[in-house]
Structures are given as structure tokens and as C-alpha cells.
Coordinates of C-alpha atoms in Angstrom, one line a residue:
Chain A
X1 CA 0.0 0.0 0.0
X2 CA 2.8 2.4 1.0
X3 CA 4.6 1.6 -2.2
X4 CA 1.6 2.1 -4.5
X5 CA 0.8 5.5 -2.9
X6 CA 4.4 6.5 -3.5
X7 CA 4.2 5.3 -7.1
X8 CA 1.0 7.2 -7.6
X9 CA 2.5 10.4 -6.3
X10 CA 5.6 9.9 -8.5
X11 CA 3.5 9.3 -11.6
X12 CA 1.4 12.3 -11.0
X13 CA 4.4 14.5 -10.4
X14 CA 5.9 13.4 -13.7
X15 CA 2.6 13.9 -15.3
X16 CA 2.6 17.6 -14.2
X17 CA 5.9 18.3 -15.9
X18 CA 4.5 19.0 -19.4
X19 CA 2.0 21.4 -18.0
X20 CA 4.7 23.2 -16.1
X21 CA 6.9 23.4 -19.2
X22 CA 4.0 24.7 -21.3
X23 CA 3.3 27.3 -18.6
X24 CA 6.9 28.5 -18.7
X25 CA 6.9 28.7 -22.6
X26 CA 3.7 30.7 -22.7
X27 CA 4.8 33.1 -20.0
X28 CA 8.1 33.6 -21.9
X29 CA 6.3 34.2 -25.2
X30 CA 3.7 36.6 -23.8
X31 CA 6.4 38.7 -22.3
X32 CA 8.5 38.7 -25.5
X33 CA 5.5 40.1 -27.4
X34 CA 5.8 43.3 -25.3
X35 CA 5.5 46.5 -27.2
X36 CA 8.6 48.7 -27.3
X37 CA 12.3 47.9 -27.0
X38 CA 13.2 46.5 -23.5
X39 CA 16.9 47.5 -24.2
X40 CA 16.0 51.1 -24.7
X41 CA 13.8 50.9 -21.6
X42 CA 16.5 49.4 -19.4
X43 CA 19.2 51.8 -20.7
X44 CA 17.1 54.9 -19.8
X45 CA 15.7 57.8 -21.9
X46 CA 19.0 59.7 -22.1
X47 CA 21.1 56.7 -23.3
X48 CA 23.1 56.9 -26.6
X49 CA 22.6 54.4 -29.4
X50 CA 25.8 52.5 -28.4
X51 CA 24.6 52.3 -24.8
X52 CA 21.3 50.8 -25.9
X53 CA 23.2 48.4 -28.1
X54 CA 25.4 47.4 -25.2
X55 CA 22.4 46.8 -22.9
X56 CA 20.8 44.8 -25.6
X57 CA 23.9 42.7 -25.8
X58 CA 24.0 42.3 -22.0
X59 CA 20.3 41.2 -21.9
X60 CA 21.0 38.7 -24.7
X61 CA 18.3 40.3 -26.9
X62 CA 20.5 39.8 -30.0
X63 CA 20.4 36.1 -29.6
X64 CA 17.8 33.9 -31.3
X65 CA 14.5 33.3 -29.6
X66 CA 15.6 29.8 -28.7
X67 CA 18.8 30.9 -27.2
X68 CA 17.0 33.5 -25.2
X69 CA 14.6 30.9 -24.0
X70 CA 17.5 28.6 -23.0
X71 CA 19.0 31.5 -21.0
X72 CA 15.7 32.2 -19.4
X73 CA 15.4 28.5 -18.4
X74 CA 18.8 28.5 -16.9
X75 CA 18.1 31.6 -14.9
X76 CA 14.9 30.1 -13.7
X77 CA 16.6 27.0 -12.6
X78 CA 18.8 29.1 -10.4
X79 CA 15.8 30.9 -9.0
X80 CA 16.6 34.1 -10.9
X81 CA 13.5 35.9 -12.3
X82 CA 15.2 39.2 -12.9
X83 CA 15.1 42.4 -11.0
X84 CA 12.3 44.8 -10.2
X85 CA 12.9 48.5 -10.9
X86 CA 10.3 49.7 -8.5
X87 CA 11.6 47.9 -5.4
X88 CA 15.2 47.4 -6.6
X89 CA 15.1 43.8 -5.3
X90 CA 15.3 40.5 -7.1
X91 CA 11.8 39.4 -8.2
X92 CA 12.2 36.1 -6.5
X93 CA 12.9 37.8 -3.2
X94 CA 9.9 40.0 -3.5
X95 CA 7.6 37.2 -4.5
X96 CA 8.8 34.9 -1.7
X97 CA 8.3 37.7 0.8
X98 CA 4.7 38.3 -0.4
X99 CA 3.6 34.8 -1.2
X100 CA 2.5 33.8 2.3
X101 CA 0.2 36.8 2.5
X102 CA -1.6 35.7 -0.7
X103 CA -1.6 32.0 0.2
X104 CA -2.9 32.7 3.7
X105 CA -5.8 34.7 2.3
X106 CA -6.6 32.3 -0.5
X107 CA -6.5 29.2 1.7
X108 CA -8.6 30.7 4.4
X109 CA -11.1 31.8 1.8
X110 CA -11.3 28.3 0.4
X111 CA -11.6 26.9 3.9
X112 CA -14.6 29.1 4.7
X113 CA -16.2 28.2 1.4
X114 CA -15.8 24.5 2.1
X115 CA -17.0 24.7 5.7
X116 CA -20.1 26.5 4.6
X117 CA -20.6 25.1 1.1
X118 CA -20.5 21.4 1.8
X119 CA -23.1 21.3 4.6
X120 CA -25.3 23.7 2.7
X121 CA -25.3 21.6 -0.4
X122 CA -25.9 18.5 1.7
X123 CA -28.8 20.0 3.6
X124 CA -30.3 21.3 0.4
X125 CA -30.1 17.9 -1.3
X126 CA -31.7 16.1 1.7
X127 CA -34.5 18.6 1.9
X128 CA -35.5 19.5 -1.6
X129 CA -37.7 22.6 -2.0
X130 CA -37.3 23.6 1.7
X131 CA -36.1 27.0 2.7
X132 CA -32.6 25.8 2.9
X133 CA -32.8 24.5 -0.7
X134 CA -34.0 27.9 -1.8
X135 CA -31.2 29.6 0.1
X136 CA -28.7 27.3 -1.5
X137 CA -30.1 28.0 -4.9
X138 CA -30.1 31.8 -4.2
X139 CA -26.4 31.7 -3.0
X140 CA -25.2 29.5 -5.9
X141 CA -27.0 31.6 -8.5
X142 CA -26.0 35.0 -7.1
X143 CA -22.5 33.9 -6.0
X144 CA -21.1 33.6 -9.5
X145 CA -22.7 36.9 -10.6
X146 CA -21.2 39.1 -8.0
X147 CA -18.2 40.9 -9.2
X148 CA -15.7 40.1 -6.4
X149 CA -14.2 43.6 -6.3
X150 CA -17.8 44.9 -5.8
X151 CA -18.6 42.4 -3.0
X152 CA -15.5 43.4 -1.2
X153 CA -16.4 47.1 -1.3
X154 CA -19.9 46.4 -0.1
X155 CA -18.5 44.3 2.8
X156 CA -16.1 47.2 3.7
X157 CA -19.0 49.7 3.6
X158 CA -21.2 47.6 5.8
X159 CA -18.8 46.2 8.3
X160 CA -16.2 49.0 8.5
X161 CA -18.1 52.2 7.7
X162 CA -21.6 51.5 9.0
X163 CA -21.1 49.0 11.8
X164 CA -17.5 49.6 12.7
X165 CA -16.9 45.9 13.4
X166 CA -14.1 45.4 11.0
X167 CA -10.8 47.3 11.0
X168 CA -9.8 49.6 8.2
X169 CA -9.0 47.6 5.0
X170 CA -5.3 48.5 5.1
X171 CA -3.2 45.3 4.9
X172 CA -2.4 42.4 7.1
X173 CA -2.2 44.0 10.6
X174 CA -3.5 47.1 12.2
X175 CA -1.1 50.0 12.8
X176 CA -0.3 49.1 16.4
X177 CA 0.8 45.6 15.9
X178 CA 4.1 44.4 14.5
X179 CA 4.4 41.2 12.5
X180 CA 5.0 38.0 14.5
X181 CA 8.3 36.1 14.4
X182 CA 8.7 34.7 10.9
X183 CA 8.3 30.9 10.9
X184 CA 5.9 30.1 8.1
X185 CA 5.1 33.6 7.0
X186 CA 1.4 32.9 7.7
X187 CA 0.6 35.5 10.4
X188 CA -2.2 33.3 11.9
X189 CA 0.1 30.3 12.4
X190 CA 3.2 32.2 13.4
X191 CA 1.4 34.2 16.1
X192 CA -0.3 31.0 17.4
X193 CA 3.0 29.2 17.6
X194 CA 4.7 32.0 19.5
X195 CA 1.5 32.5 21.6
X196 CA 1.1 36.2 20.7
X197 CA -2.7 36.2 20.8
X198 CA -3.1 39.9 20.4
X199 CA -1.3 39.7 17.1
X200 CA -3.4 36.6 16.2
X201 CA -6.6 38.6 16.8
X202 CA -5.4 41.5 14.8
X203 CA -4.3 39.4 11.9
X204 CA -7.6 37.5 12.0
X205 CA -9.6 40.7 12.1
X206 CA -7.8 42.0 9.0
X207 CA -8.2 38.7 7.2
X208 CA -11.8 38.0 7.8
X209 CA -13.4 40.4 5.3
X210 CA -11.2 39.6 2.3
X211 CA -11.4 35.9 3.1
X212 CA -15.2 36.1 3.1
X213 CA -15.2 38.0 -0.2
X214 CA -13.2 35.1 -1.7
X215 CA -15.4 32.5 0.0
X216 CA -18.6 34.0 -1.3
X217 CA -17.4 33.4 -4.8
X218 CA -15.9 30.0 -4.2
X219 CA -19.0 28.9 -2.3
X220 CA -21.3 28.8 -5.3
X221 CA -19.6 26.0 -7.4
X222 CA -18.9 24.0 -4.3
X223 CA -22.4 24.1 -2.9
X224 CA -23.9 23.5 -6.4
X225 CA -21.7 20.4 -7.0
X226 CA -22.4 19.0 -3.5
X227 CA -26.1 19.4 -3.9
X228 CA -26.2 17.9 -7.4
X229 CA -23.9 15.0 -6.4
X230 CA -25.8 14.3 -3.2
X231 CA -29.1 14.2 -5.0
X232 CA -27.7 11.7 -7.4
X233 CA -26.2 9.5 -4.7
X234 CA -29.3 9.6 -2.5
X235 CA -31.3 8.1 -5.3
X236 CA -29.0 5.2 -5.7
X237 CA -29.7 1.6 -4.7
X238 CA -27.1 1.3 -2.0
X239 CA -28.7 4.2 -0.1
X240 CA -32.1 2.5 -0.4
X241 CA -30.6 -0.7 1.0
X242 CA -28.9 1.2 3.8
X243 CA -32.3 2.8 4.7
X244 CA -34.1 -0.5 4.5
X245 CA -31.5 -2.1 6.8
X246 CA -32.5 0.6 9.3
X247 CA -29.2 2.4 9.6
X248 CA -29.4 5.8 11.4
X249 CA -29.9 8.8 9.1
X250 CA -26.6 10.4 10.2
X251 CA -24.6 7.3 9.3
X252 CA -26.3 7.0 5.9
X253 CA -25.7 10.7 5.1
X254 CA -22.1 11.0 6.3
X255 CA -20.6 7.6 5.8
X256 CA -22.4 6.4 2.7
X257 CA -23.7 9.4 0.8
X258 CA -21.1 12.1 1.5
X259 CA -18.1 9.9 0.7
X260 CA -19.5 9.2 -2.7
X261 CA -20.4 12.8 -3.3
X262 CA -16.9 14.1 -2.4
X263 CA -15.2 13.0 -5.6
X264 CA -16.9 15.3 -8.0
X265 CA -16.7 18.0 -5.4
X266 CA -13.0 17.7 -5.0
X267 CA -12.7 17.6 -8.8
X268 CA -14.5 20.9 -8.9
X269 CA -11.9 22.2 -6.5
X270 CA -9.4 22.6 -9.3
X271 CA -11.7 25.0 -11.1
X272 CA -12.5 26.8 -7.9
X273 CA -8.8 27.2 -7.2
X274 CA -8.3 28.7 -10.7
X275 CA -11.0 31.3 -9.9
X276 CA -9.6 32.0 -6.5
X277 CA -6.0 32.6 -7.6
X278 CA -7.2 34.9 -10.3
X279 CA -9.7 36.8 -8.2
X280 CA -7.1 37.1 -5.4
X281 CA -5.6 40.0 -7.5
X282 CA -8.8 41.9 -7.3
X283 CA -9.4 41.2 -3.6
X284 CA -5.8 42.2 -2.8
X285 CA -6.3 45.5 -4.6
X286 CA -9.6 46.2 -2.8
X287 CA -8.2 45.5 0.7
X288 CA -4.7 46.9 0.1
X289 CA -3.4 43.4 0.9
X290 CA 0.4 43.1 0.5
X291 CA 0.4 39.9 -1.5
X292 CA 1.8 39.0 -4.9
X293 CA -1.3 40.1 -6.8
X294 CA -1.0 43.7 -5.6
X295 CA 2.8 43.5 -6.2
X296 CA 2.2 42.5 -9.8
X297 CA -0.4 45.3 -10.3
X298 CA 1.9 48.0 -9.0
X299 CA 4.6 46.7 -11.3
X300 CA 2.2 46.6 -14.2
X301 CA 1.3 50.2 -13.8
X302 CA 5.0 51.2 -13.6
X303 CA 5.7 49.1 -16.8
X304 CA 8.0 47.0 -14.7
X305 CA 7.7 43.7 -16.5
X306 CA 10.1 41.3 -14.7
X307 CA 7.8 41.1 -11.6
X308 CA 4.7 40.6 -13.8
X309 CA 6.4 37.8 -15.6
X310 CA 7.5 36.3 -12.3
X311 CA 4.0 36.7 -10.9
X312 CA 2.2 35.0 -13.8
X313 CA 4.7 32.2 -13.7
X314 CA 4.5 31.6 -10.0
X315 CA 0.7 31.7 -10.0
X316 CA 0.6 29.2 -12.8
X317 CA 3.1 26.9 -11.1
X318 CA 1.2 27.2 -7.9
X319 CA -2.0 26.3 -9.8
X320 CA -0.4 23.3 -11.4
X321 CA 0.9 22.1 -8.0
X322 CA -2.4 22.7 -6.2
X323 CA -4.2 20.8 -9.0
X324 CA -1.7 18.0 -8.4
X325 CA -2.6 17.9 -4.7
X326 CA -6.3 17.8 -5.7
X327 CA -5.7 14.9 -8.0
X328 CA -3.8 13.0 -5.4
X329 CA -6.4 13.5 -2.8
X330 CA -9.0 12.3 -5.3
X331 CA -7.2 9.1 -6.0
X332 CA -6.4 8.6 -2.3
X333 CA -10.0 8.9 -1.1
X334 CA -11.5 6.9 -4.1
X335 CA -9.7 3.8 -5.1
X336 CA -11.8 3.6 -8.3
X337 CA -9.9 6.5 -9.8
X338 CA -6.6 4.9 -9.2
X339 CA -7.7 1.7 -10.8
X340 CA -9.1 3.5 -13.8
X341 CA -5.8 5.4 -14.3
Chain B
X1 CA -47.0 30.3 -35.2
X2 CA -46.9 27.0 -33.5
X3 CA -43.3 27.7 -32.6
X4 CA -44.3 31.0 -31.1
X5 CA -47.0 29.3 -29.0
X6 CA -44.5 26.9 -27.7
X7 CA -42.0 29.6 -26.7
X8 CA -44.7 31.5 -25.0
X9 CA -45.7 28.5 -23.0
X10 CA -42.1 27.7 -22.0
X11 CA -41.4 31.3 -21.0
X12 CA -44.5 31.4 -18.9
X13 CA -43.4 28.2 -17.2
X14 CA -40.1 29.8 -16.4
X15 CA -41.0 33.2 -15.0
X16 CA -37.3 33.9 -14.0
X17 CA -36.2 33.4 -17.6
X18 CA -38.9 35.7 -18.8
X19 CA -37.8 38.4 -16.4
X20 CA -34.2 37.9 -17.4
X21 CA -35.2 38.2 -21.0
X22 CA -37.0 41.5 -20.4
X23 CA -34.0 42.9 -18.5
X24 CA -31.7 41.7 -21.2
X25 CA -33.7 43.5 -23.9
X26 CA -33.7 46.6 -21.7
X27 CA -29.9 46.5 -21.4
X28 CA -29.5 46.0 -25.1
X29 CA -31.7 49.1 -25.7
X30 CA -29.6 51.0 -23.2
X31 CA -26.4 50.0 -25.0
X32 CA -27.7 50.8 -28.4
X33 CA -29.4 54.1 -27.7
X34 CA -27.4 55.3 -24.7
X35 CA -26.4 58.7 -26.1
X36 CA -30.0 59.6 -26.7
X37 CA -31.3 58.2 -23.4
X38 CA -29.0 59.9 -20.9
X39 CA -30.2 63.0 -19.1
X40 CA -26.7 64.5 -18.8
X41 CA -23.5 64.5 -20.8
X42 CA -21.6 61.5 -19.1
X43 CA -18.3 63.4 -19.5
X44 CA -19.3 66.8 -18.4
X45 CA -17.8 67.6 -15.0
X46 CA -19.3 70.0 -12.6
X47 CA -17.0 70.4 -9.6
X48 CA -19.4 72.5 -7.6
X49 CA -21.8 69.5 -7.4
X50 CA -19.1 66.8 -6.9
X51 CA -19.9 63.8 -4.7
X52 CA -23.6 64.7 -4.2
X53 CA -25.8 61.8 -3.0
X54 CA -28.7 60.6 -5.1
X55 CA -31.4 63.3 -5.6
X56 CA -34.3 64.1 -7.9
X57 CA -31.9 65.7 -10.3
X58 CA -29.1 63.1 -10.3
X59 CA -30.9 59.9 -9.6
X60 CA -27.7 58.0 -8.8
X61 CA -25.8 61.0 -7.4
X62 CA -22.6 62.5 -8.8
X63 CA -19.0 61.4 -8.7
X64 CA -15.8 63.1 -7.6
X65 CA -15.8 65.3 -10.7
X66 CA -19.5 66.1 -10.5
X67 CA -20.4 63.8 -13.4
X68 CA -23.9 62.3 -13.4
X69 CA -23.6 58.7 -12.3
X70 CA -26.9 57.6 -13.8
X71 CA -25.8 58.8 -17.3
X72 CA -22.5 57.1 -16.9
X73 CA -24.0 53.8 -15.8
X74 CA -26.3 53.9 -18.9
X75 CA -23.4 54.6 -21.2
X76 CA -21.3 52.0 -19.4
X77 CA -23.7 49.3 -20.7
X78 CA -22.3 49.9 -24.1
X79 CA -18.7 49.3 -23.4
X80 CA -19.1 46.2 -21.2
X81 CA -21.7 44.6 -23.4
X82 CA -19.7 45.4 -26.5
X83 CA -16.6 43.7 -25.2
X84 CA -18.5 40.7 -24.0
X85 CA -20.3 40.2 -27.3
X86 CA -17.1 40.6 -29.3
X87 CA -15.2 38.2 -27.1
X88 CA -17.9 35.6 -27.0
X89 CA -18.5 35.8 -30.8
X90 CA -14.8 35.5 -31.5
X91 CA -14.3 32.7 -29.0
X92 CA -17.3 30.8 -30.3
X93 CA -16.3 31.1 -33.9
X94 CA -12.7 30.0 -33.5
X95 CA -13.5 27.5 -30.8
X96 CA -16.3 25.9 -32.8
X97 CA -14.2 25.6 -35.9
X98 CA -11.3 24.0 -34.0
X99 CA -13.5 21.8 -31.9
X100 CA -15.5 20.6 -34.9
X101 CA -12.5 19.8 -37.0
X102 CA -10.7 18.1 -34.0
X103 CA -13.8 16.0 -33.2
X104 CA -14.5 15.1 -36.8
X105 CA -11.1 14.4 -38.2
X106 CA -9.3 13.3 -35.1
X107 CA -5.7 12.3 -35.4
X108 CA -2.8 14.7 -35.1
X109 CA -4.9 17.8 -35.5
X110 CA -7.1 16.7 -32.6
X111 CA -4.1 16.1 -30.4
X112 CA -2.6 19.5 -31.3
X113 CA -5.9 21.3 -30.4
X114 CA -6.2 19.3 -27.2
X115 CA -2.7 20.3 -26.2
X116 CA -3.4 23.9 -26.9
X117 CA -6.5 23.8 -24.8
X118 CA -4.7 22.1 -22.0
X119 CA -2.0 24.8 -22.0
X120 CA -4.6 27.6 -21.8
X121 CA -6.4 25.7 -19.0
X122 CA -3.1 25.3 -17.1
X123 CA -3.3 28.9 -16.1
X124 CA -5.7 30.6 -13.7
X125 CA -7.7 32.2 -16.5
X126 CA -8.0 35.7 -15.1
X127 CA -4.2 35.9 -14.6
X128 CA -3.7 34.7 -18.2
X129 CA -6.0 37.4 -19.4
X130 CA -4.0 40.0 -17.4
X131 CA -0.7 38.7 -18.9
X132 CA -2.1 38.8 -22.4
X133 CA -3.4 42.4 -22.1
X134 CA -0.1 43.4 -20.5
X135 CA 1.8 41.7 -23.2
X136 CA -0.2 42.8 -26.2
X137 CA -0.7 46.3 -25.0
X138 CA -3.1 48.1 -22.9
X139 CA -6.2 48.8 -25.0
X140 CA -9.8 47.8 -25.5
X141 CA -9.3 45.5 -28.5
X142 CA -6.7 43.5 -26.6
X143 CA -9.1 43.0 -23.8
X144 CA -11.5 41.5 -26.4
X145 CA -8.7 39.2 -27.7
X146 CA -7.7 38.2 -24.1
X147 CA -11.3 37.4 -23.2
X148 CA -11.7 35.4 -26.4
X149 CA -8.6 33.4 -25.8
X150 CA -9.5 32.4 -22.2
X151 CA -13.1 31.6 -23.3
X152 CA -12.1 29.5 -26.3
X153 CA -11.3 26.2 -24.5
X154 CA -14.9 25.8 -23.3
X155 CA -16.2 26.0 -26.9
X156 CA -13.6 23.6 -28.2
X157 CA -14.5 21.1 -25.6
X158 CA -18.3 21.4 -25.9
X159 CA -18.3 21.2 -29.7
X160 CA -15.7 18.5 -29.9
X161 CA -17.5 16.2 -27.5
X162 CA -20.9 16.7 -29.2
X163 CA -19.3 16.0 -32.6
X164 CA -17.7 12.9 -31.3
X165 CA -21.1 11.6 -30.2
X166 CA -22.9 12.7 -33.3
X167 CA -20.5 11.6 -36.0
X168 CA -21.4 7.9 -35.6
X169 CA -25.2 8.6 -35.8
X170 CA -27.3 7.1 -38.5
X171 CA -28.1 10.4 -40.3
X172 CA -24.4 11.0 -40.9
X173 CA -24.1 7.5 -42.4
X174 CA -27.2 8.3 -44.6
X175 CA -25.7 11.6 -45.7
X176 CA -22.4 9.9 -46.6
X177 CA -24.2 7.2 -48.6
X178 CA -26.0 10.0 -50.5
X179 CA -22.6 11.1 -51.7
X180 CA -21.9 14.1 -49.4
X181 CA -18.3 15.0 -48.8
X182 CA -16.8 15.1 -45.4
X183 CA -16.8 18.9 -45.4
X184 CA -20.4 19.0 -46.4
X185 CA -21.4 16.6 -43.7
X186 CA -19.5 18.5 -41.1
X187 CA -21.0 21.9 -41.9
X188 CA -24.5 21.0 -43.0
X189 CA -25.3 17.9 -41.0
X190 CA -23.3 18.0 -37.8
X191 CA -22.9 21.7 -36.9
X192 CA -26.6 22.6 -37.0
X193 CA -27.0 19.8 -34.4
X194 CA -24.4 21.3 -32.2
X195 CA -26.0 24.8 -32.2
X196 CA -28.2 24.1 -29.2
X197 CA -25.5 23.4 -26.6
X198 CA -23.4 26.1 -28.2
X199 CA -26.1 28.8 -27.7
X200 CA -26.4 27.8 -24.1
X201 CA -22.7 27.9 -23.6
X202 CA -22.6 31.4 -25.2
X203 CA -25.3 32.8 -23.0
X204 CA -23.6 31.5 -19.8
X205 CA -20.3 32.8 -21.2
X206 CA -21.5 36.3 -21.8
X207 CA -21.9 37.0 -18.1
X208 CA -18.5 35.6 -17.3
X209 CA -16.8 37.6 -20.1
X210 CA -18.5 40.8 -18.8
X211 CA -17.2 40.1 -15.3
X212 CA -13.7 39.5 -16.8
X213 CA -13.7 42.7 -18.8
X214 CA -14.9 44.8 -15.8
X215 CA -12.4 43.1 -13.5
X216 CA -9.6 43.9 -15.9
X217 CA -10.5 47.6 -16.1
X218 CA -11.0 47.6 -12.4
X219 CA -7.3 46.8 -11.9
X220 CA -6.4 49.4 -14.6
X221 CA -6.0 47.2 -17.6
X222 CA -7.7 47.8 -20.9
X223 CA -10.2 50.6 -20.9
X224 CA -9.0 53.8 -19.4
X225 CA -10.8 56.7 -17.7
X226 CA -12.7 58.8 -18.4
X227 CA -14.5 56.3 -20.5
X228 CA -17.7 55.4 -18.7
X229 CA -17.3 51.7 -17.9
X230 CA -18.6 49.8 -14.9
X231 CA -15.3 48.4 -13.7
X232 CA -13.5 51.7 -13.8
X233 CA -16.4 53.4 -12.1
X234 CA -16.3 50.9 -9.2
X235 CA -12.6 51.4 -9.0
X236 CA -13.1 55.2 -8.8
X237 CA -15.8 54.7 -6.2
X238 CA -13.6 52.5 -4.1
X239 CA -11.7 55.5 -2.8
X240 CA -14.9 57.0 -1.4
X241 CA -16.3 53.9 0.2
X242 CA -14.3 54.3 3.4
X243 CA -15.5 57.8 3.8
X244 CA -19.1 56.7 3.3
X245 CA -19.9 58.0 -0.2
X246 CA -21.5 54.6 -1.2
X247 CA -23.3 55.7 -4.4
X248 CA -20.2 56.2 -6.5
X249 CA -19.3 52.5 -6.5
X250 CA -22.7 51.0 -5.7
X251 CA -24.7 51.8 -8.9
X252 CA -22.2 50.7 -11.5
X253 CA -21.5 47.6 -9.4
X254 CA -25.2 46.8 -9.1
X255 CA -25.6 47.3 -12.8
X256 CA -22.8 44.8 -13.5
X257 CA -24.2 42.3 -11.1
X258 CA -27.7 42.6 -12.5
X259 CA -26.6 42.1 -16.1
X260 CA -24.4 39.1 -15.3
X261 CA -27.2 37.6 -13.2
X262 CA -29.6 38.1 -16.1
X263 CA -27.2 36.4 -18.5
X264 CA -26.8 33.4 -16.2
X265 CA -30.5 33.1 -15.7
X266 CA -31.1 33.3 -19.4
X267 CA -28.5 30.6 -20.0
X268 CA -30.0 28.3 -17.4
X269 CA -33.4 28.9 -18.8
X270 CA -32.3 28.3 -22.4
X271 CA -30.6 25.1 -21.2
X272 CA -33.8 23.9 -19.6
X273 CA -35.8 24.8 -22.7
X274 CA -33.4 23.3 -25.2
X275 CA -32.3 20.3 -23.3
X276 CA -34.6 19.1 -20.5
X277 CA -32.3 16.3 -19.6
X278 CA -29.6 18.6 -18.2
X279 CA -31.9 20.3 -15.7
X280 CA -30.4 20.6 -12.2

């Protein structure tokens, strides 16, 4: 068993390599299509023709596209994604510094969506046409229509301006707290480890609105899939047998029905993650969240392309890896997938 | 006439779809005739009346430059709807062509198309759209291209899978025995049969494309101010939310939500009407 699990993981890892490579190629190509001459841009407005030529040589822009791609690959292998003008730091350094902020937000959003979405879908499926079914339908229909940036602003208006429950939407901590000791980079985990509960509370307070904004969007597909899957499973023969055998309702629902529903739901998770990672950029802008999305946006406005390229690449890689995890979880919870593969 | 009766019956059975259809027609009228409908010039600033809450004169209030938000929201329908229609039309045309050929002929072409689709889907789509607009240049037409590219995989997949099922059907065999060429079978026998799921997909896609276009302009890509466009208007209003001037962001945001909701309801309704088996 141990061995087969290991084999499975290995096979999936190897299977992800083509996607990763494709992602690198596309990112490279898109950024090579850039309008204007990067050499002239790097050399500065006052540079002479020779200086521009020299910079072009330095950047390797005289080489063929293939050679340039090779150089790019080699740099990437060494973790070098170029330098940002605006911060003056290597892009890799900036991204690593800001990645935990984005991940903490995205994962908490996903967690909230799962914690609310799964039970909601289950309850809706077990009680068709009840008020909870209607609530579920309302949430799933409206969830995908709400522009995330707009939901975020509405939440800020209600919970910050009107009610005063939430802190000002200005980043990861309020003005009076300093970041906890850096262990994982996730403020919630770090402050919990070191036992600084005041910081934990402050970080949580800042996180909650943006995370709910993300969750509202992710909730819809999750609840919808759970409801549809559950409805299908509840009509199947083995549930009827379980009922006839007099098993308690809770056992039927959780042990029999939910487990069989989970597979399509986890498969949807890949799509949900794609949405979440994209939408993260919008939420980070609305809440002035210092993650990699807002970093890329600032760079984009300043025509600073190395960070944008680094951002697109790291998000895409992250997405491929998270999908890999989803795949693995899928085949671990359902042996049928493994056998089919 | 019989057709009409049937449609009327179906729409009355689905009141939500009917409402969505009415709203949709209203939005299209707004988009087409916006310049003649608006009470004020959407570009005219009036700094004396800046940031006024909604009143009898300015139904939706005024923004930071004193422009009438109601007029700007009406004008905004044009831009967002235009981008969505352009992107969906382009994506559907190219996606259908590729998907149909891939499904019908199979072989290397099918594999190449499949790879291409996989590559696009390997990205979080909004981030890919951002990268494309940043790469191609920051203007409206590139937003249309970017939206079309990220929408295309869905059409390729839908059309390809439908064609794969249909191409073994009896009527195709009959057409072939009558001496129709492959090309003729594909365009005149198979594609008309794919149109139903295609229309549903397009309707569902419209809302999504609109959200995408508005999101791109919200982050400052594509359309630029002072163009009246919902994403930009929400972005401008975002600065005033924390000081309590809710109307600047609320109305364009609501308009966007409403139109996207209406497209999704229309898509769901169409699916129920066209293909009762897929009702959820």
C-alpha cells in the first residue's frame, strides 16, 4: 500500500511536468511580445545608441529566440527571475516575501467556502424545496454573478463604515501591531506558535473580510456540486438498501452518501482554485493586501515587466501544483480513480 | 405560429427566464441608444456638485468630478456589453471551428488542439488574461482578444465532445451514402445539431466575459478613464467607500451584477428549454 501510494505520487508528479513546461513557454512568449524595446527601456531615456546596443547585448536580446529561452530557463533553474525597478530587489525575493500573504488569504477563503458550502449543499439535497434548498439556490446563482471587487467594497462599507466591526482595510495588521516572528510567513500560524494572541486577533480581524469575499465566490460552485452530487447519490440503490437495513440517518448521510459525493466536489476544487487565484488579485487591490497580486499590479502600472512575468509564472506553477494535490487527494479517497488510471 | 406558442408556454413556465429576457432587452436598448437616453453628458464635469448623494436631479448621485452617475451607468452598458459580445463571438467562432475539426477528423490535429486547450487551462484564466493584455498592449481591442482566448477552450470542448457523439449517428451515415463529402457533412449535417449546446454555452459565457472585462478595467488594464465603464467606475468609487460615499461605487457595481445575473438566468433557462435532460 505504502509503495503504491508513493508510485502514484511519483506518476502524478511526472505527469505535471508537461503542464509546467507549457506554462513556462507561454509566459516567456507573452512577455517577449511586449511592445517597445526593452533594451531602450533598461538603458534609460538619455542613453546613446551605443549604450542601448550594449544593454541589448547584455540582456541577450541579440540572440535567437531559442537561445533566449534557454538562458531564461537556466536563470529560472537558479531561481533568478530578474530584478524589479520599483523595489530594486530581485523578483524572487519580493515574491517569496509576499507569497505567504496571498496564500494565507486564498486558503482561508477556500476553507470558509468548504466549511459553509459542503453542509449547505448536503442539507439542500436532503430537503428539496425547503427554505434551505432555496437559500442554497439563491447563493449559488448570485455567487457567480457578484463581481468580487464589488462584493469586497460592499462588505467594507457595511462592516467598516456602517457597523464599525471590521478594522480599516489596510493590509495584514493594524497600525499598532508588529508582525510575529517569521516561521511560516502565515501570520495566523506564526502568532499562534509564539503565543502572541493579540497579534493573532489583529491578523484574523484583517483577514476575515477579504477571506469572506473570496469565499462568497468559491461557495457557489462547491455548494452546487455538492447538492447535485448528493441528489444523485441519495437516489441510488445502496442508499435505499442502507435505509431498508435501518441504519441511522446520520450514518447514511455522512458515511455512505457524503463519501461518494466528495469525488466530483474535489474535482471541482481545481476549477475553484483557478478562480480563487485569479480573483485574489482583485481582492488584494480592494483590501490593500500586500500579496503577490498587488505587487504585480503595481509593477504593471509602472511598466516593470520582470515582476509581472514572475507573478504570472509563480501563480501558474502554484495552480499546477495545487491541482496535483487535488488529483492526489481524489485518488487517495477513491480507489476507483486509481484503478481507472 | 406553433413555434411561437411553444416559446410563450415555455417562458410562462419559467418566470425567471422571462424576467431575465426582459432585463436583457432593456440592457441592449440602453447599450444601443445610450447617447439619446442619458439625461446629462456623461463626460461633463461640474466640480461644484461633486460627490452629491442621489437626488431628484441626479438619480444615482454625482461622482468626484460632479459627473452624473446615472448617465455614466447607462453609457457603461455599451462598453461592457460590446466587449462581452465581441469576445464571445470570437471565441465561439474559433472554438467551434477548432472543436468541430478536432472531433470530426481526429488524429494529429485533434491532439494538437487538445494540447493547446490544456495549455490555456493550465493557467488561472484571469491571470492569463492579465498577462495577455499586459503583453499585447493596454487597450480595448486586446481585452477582447484576451477574453476570447480564455473563453475558447470551453467551446472547443463542448463542440468536440458533441461532434464525437454525433459523427457515428445514422443520419451521418445516410448523408455519406447519398454522396456528401466530409466537409459538407461537417458543416451542413453536424454543426446545426451542435448549435443548441453552443447557444447555451454562449449565454452562460456572456456574463462571465463581462465580469472579466470589468475586472480587468478595475485593476487598470484595458479601458481607461474617463470612459464610462462599470469596472472603472467601481474602481473610482472604491476610494470613497471608506468615507461613506457609497453611491459612486454602488450603482455601477449593481448594474454589472444585475446584467451578469440576467445572462446566467437566461443561460440556465435556455438550457432547460433546449435540453430538458440537463436540468439541475
